[in-house]
Amino acid sequence: MATMLNGAAIMDGALLLIAANESCPQPQTSEHLAAVEIMRLKHIIILQNKVDLVQENVAINQHEAIQNFIQVHSGTVAEGAPVVPISAQLKYNIDVVCEYIVKKIPVPKRDFTLPPNMIVIRSFDVNKPGFEVDDIKGGVAGGSILTGVLKVNQYIEVRPGIVLKDENGNMKCTPIYTRIVSLFAEQNELQFAVPGGLIGVGTTMDPTLTRADRLVGQVLGDIGSLPDVFVELEVERLIGVRTKGSEKQGKVSKLVKGEILMLNIGSMSTGARVLAVKNDLAKLQLTSPVCTSKGEKIALSRRVEKHWRLIGWGMIQAGATLEVPPSPLL
Ligand SMILES: *[C@@H]1O[C@H](CO)[C@@H](O)[C@H](O)[C@H]1NC(C)=O
């Protein structure tokens, strides 16, 4: 679920995959749909996969079960979604899926004029053991640009950056300031990168900062223009997700003061302790700081029998921020 929620932060649409040889809905089907809703994805295509494994009448019956599932979830993105029977392994109907992606998932308006804001979903150290000093490359961050344009040679900031705790256990963060040395989309080297798709950003950062996905969940953009870094959040309009057997979205099943939740905010997953709860408001203390803004949606998950289960979502209303030291480059 965490992987799905993090990835959904940069998606324009989603494919809801249902296995034709299993009954529908599976418990995670509703949960995945709820996640799609939370992440504000407006367009989904439902794929009935593995039709090669079942008899025709089984596939037809399941198609009806899927339609029922859609009916139960009317008012969500599932309403009106196409249901395409496919076999991924035999590549049946993949051309139809492509056609639906092109025709049913509109390209959202991309604003090139706002300051650049990229969500990091992967990061790497591309150097191999034994590289000569002169051949060492800086850290690489991969993600999707939400707004604005990034350019080669541009100076950028990555927030929250390096997070440390002082002797009193208080979190401190130092944004990373660096320069873009290369931009990639698939195999293509770019001079400019714009919103949409996945972009690899080569920088002059110390590669130890980017190795093994260390920058996942951070935000990259113009120096001094990124949102605040929060360590505590007040979340309002807590709304529970539909779970098996319940027909409606309701209140988040009671949060307990002191309990630990997992939050997903953009592509950042972090633990959080519930400090206070009142009606549909909760105050949460974050395990790691998050660069985000008021009004952003957050997903809440709770550990149930060794699994993180999505229990609801809410909106950031306020919070406590970390003081970010001014850039030495400004
Ligand atoms: C459905 O097919 C998969 C193989 O793709 C198999 O692993 C799984 O056990 C099957 N499920 C059922 C209920 O037969």
PDB file of N, CA, C and O and ligand atoms in Angstrom, residues 19-23 26 49-50 52-54 89, ligand 1:
ATOM      1  N   ALA A  19      -7.772  -9.917 -11.032  1.00  0.00           N
ATOM      2  CA  ALA A  19      -7.411 -11.220 -11.601  1.00  0.00           C
ATOM      3  C   ALA A  19      -8.672 -12.004 -11.908  1.00  0.00           C
ATOM      4  O   ALA A  19      -9.529 -12.191 -11.048  1.00  0.00           O
ATOM      5  N   ALA A  20      -8.785 -12.484 -13.144  1.00  0.00           N
ATOM      6  CA  ALA A  20      -9.997 -13.188 -13.573  1.00  0.00           C
ATOM      7  C   ALA A  20     -10.171 -14.522 -12.869  1.00  0.00           C
ATOM      8  O   ALA A  20     -11.272 -15.036 -12.779  1.00  0.00           O
ATOM      9  N   ASN A  21      -9.081 -15.091 -12.355  1.00  0.00           N
ATOM     10  CA  ASN A  21      -9.209 -16.404 -11.707  1.00  0.00           C
ATOM     11  C   ASN A  21      -9.384 -16.303 -10.189  1.00  0.00           C
ATOM     12  O   ASN A  21      -9.234 -17.275  -9.485  1.00  0.00           O
ATOM     13  N   GLU A  22      -9.668 -15.100  -9.694  1.00  0.00           N
ATOM     14  CA  GLU A  22      -9.956 -14.933  -8.261  1.00  0.00           C
ATOM     15  C   GLU A  22     -11.322 -14.258  -8.161  1.00  0.00           C
ATOM     16  O   GLU A  22     -11.755 -13.598  -9.105  1.00  0.00           O
ATOM     17  N   SER A  23     -11.980 -14.400  -7.004  1.00  0.00           N
ATOM     18  CA  SER A  23     -13.282 -13.753  -6.890  1.00  0.00           C
ATOM     19  C   SER A  23     -13.089 -12.247  -6.736  1.00  0.00           C
ATOM     20  O   SER A  23     -12.041 -11.782  -6.283  1.00  0.00           O
ATOM     21  N   GLN A  26     -11.622  -8.574  -4.085  1.00  0.00           N
ATOM     22  CA  GLN A  26     -10.715  -9.005  -3.028  1.00  0.00           C
ATOM     23  C   GLN A  26     -10.641  -7.852  -2.015  1.00  0.00           C
ATOM     24  O   GLN A  26     -10.923  -6.710  -2.380  1.00  0.00           O
ATOM     25  N   ASN A  49      -7.684  -9.097 -15.749  1.00  0.00           N
ATOM     26  CA  ASN A  49      -6.486  -9.776 -16.268  1.00  0.00           C
ATOM     27  C   ASN A  49      -6.626 -11.297 -16.144  1.00  0.00           C
ATOM     28  O   ASN A  49      -7.505 -11.791 -15.444  1.00  0.00           O
ATOM     29  N   LYS A  50      -5.759 -11.995 -16.800  1.00  0.00           N
ATOM     30  CA  LYS A  50      -5.653 -13.472 -16.730  1.00  0.00           C
ATOM     31  C   LYS A  50      -6.896 -14.165 -17.283  1.00  0.00           C
ATOM     32  O   LYS A  50      -7.256 -15.250 -16.813  1.00  0.00           O
ATOM     33  N   ASP A  52      -7.111 -15.663 -19.851  1.00  0.00           N
ATOM     34  CA  ASP A  52      -6.683 -16.913 -20.492  1.00  0.00           C
ATOM     35  C   ASP A  52      -6.723 -18.104 -19.528  1.00  0.00           C
ATOM     36  O   ASP A  52      -6.648 -19.243 -19.960  1.00  0.00           O
ATOM     37  N   LEU A  53      -6.849 -17.828 -18.215  1.00  0.00           N
ATOM     38  CA  LEU A  53      -6.819 -18.919 -17.228  1.00  0.00           C
ATOM     39  C   LEU A  53      -8.198 -19.454 -16.899  1.00  0.00           C
ATOM     40  O   LEU A  53      -8.325 -20.420 -16.155  1.00  0.00           O
ATOM     41  N   VAL A  54      -9.261 -18.786 -17.409  1.00  0.00           N
ATOM     42  CA  VAL A  54     -10.611 -19.197 -17.014  1.00  0.00           C
ATOM     43  C   VAL A  54     -11.490 -19.476 -18.230  1.00  0.00           C
ATOM     44  O   VAL A  54     -11.185 -19.048 -19.344  1.00  0.00           O
ATOM     45  N   GLN A  89       0.058 -11.806 -19.931  1.00  0.00           N
ATOM     46  CA  GLN A  89       1.145 -12.703 -20.351  1.00  0.00           C
ATOM     47  C   GLN A  89       1.047 -13.069 -21.833  1.00  0.00           C
ATOM     48  O   GLN A  89       2.057 -13.306 -22.481  1.00  0.00           O
TER      49      GLN A  89
HETATM   50  C1  LIG B   1      -4.732 -17.532 -10.249  1.00  0.00           C
HETATM   51  O1  LIG B   1      -3.607 -17.626 -11.113  1.00  0.00           O
HETATM   52  C2  LIG B   1      -2.352 -17.445 -10.492  1.00  0.00           C
HETATM   53  C3  LIG B   1      -1.300 -17.531 -11.555  1.00  0.00           C
HETATM   54  O2  LIG B   1      -1.295 -16.349 -12.323  1.00  0.00           O
HETATM   55  C4  LIG B   1      -2.139 -18.486  -9.401  1.00  0.00           C
HETATM   56  O3  LIG B   1      -0.913 -18.256  -8.743  1.00  0.00           O
HETATM   57  C5  LIG B   1      -3.291 -18.399  -8.416  1.00  0.00           C
HETATM   58  O4  LIG B   1      -3.148 -19.422  -7.446  1.00  0.00           O
HETATM   59  C6  LIG B   1      -4.616 -18.548  -9.133  1.00  0.00           C
HETATM   60  N1  LIG B   1      -5.703 -18.359  -8.178  1.00  0.00           N
HETATM   61  C7  LIG B   1      -6.684 -19.258  -7.996  1.00  0.00           C
HETATM   62  C8  LIG B   1      -7.734 -18.895  -6.984  1.00  0.00           C
HETATM   63  O5  LIG B   1      -6.717 -20.300  -8.608  1.00  0.00           O
END
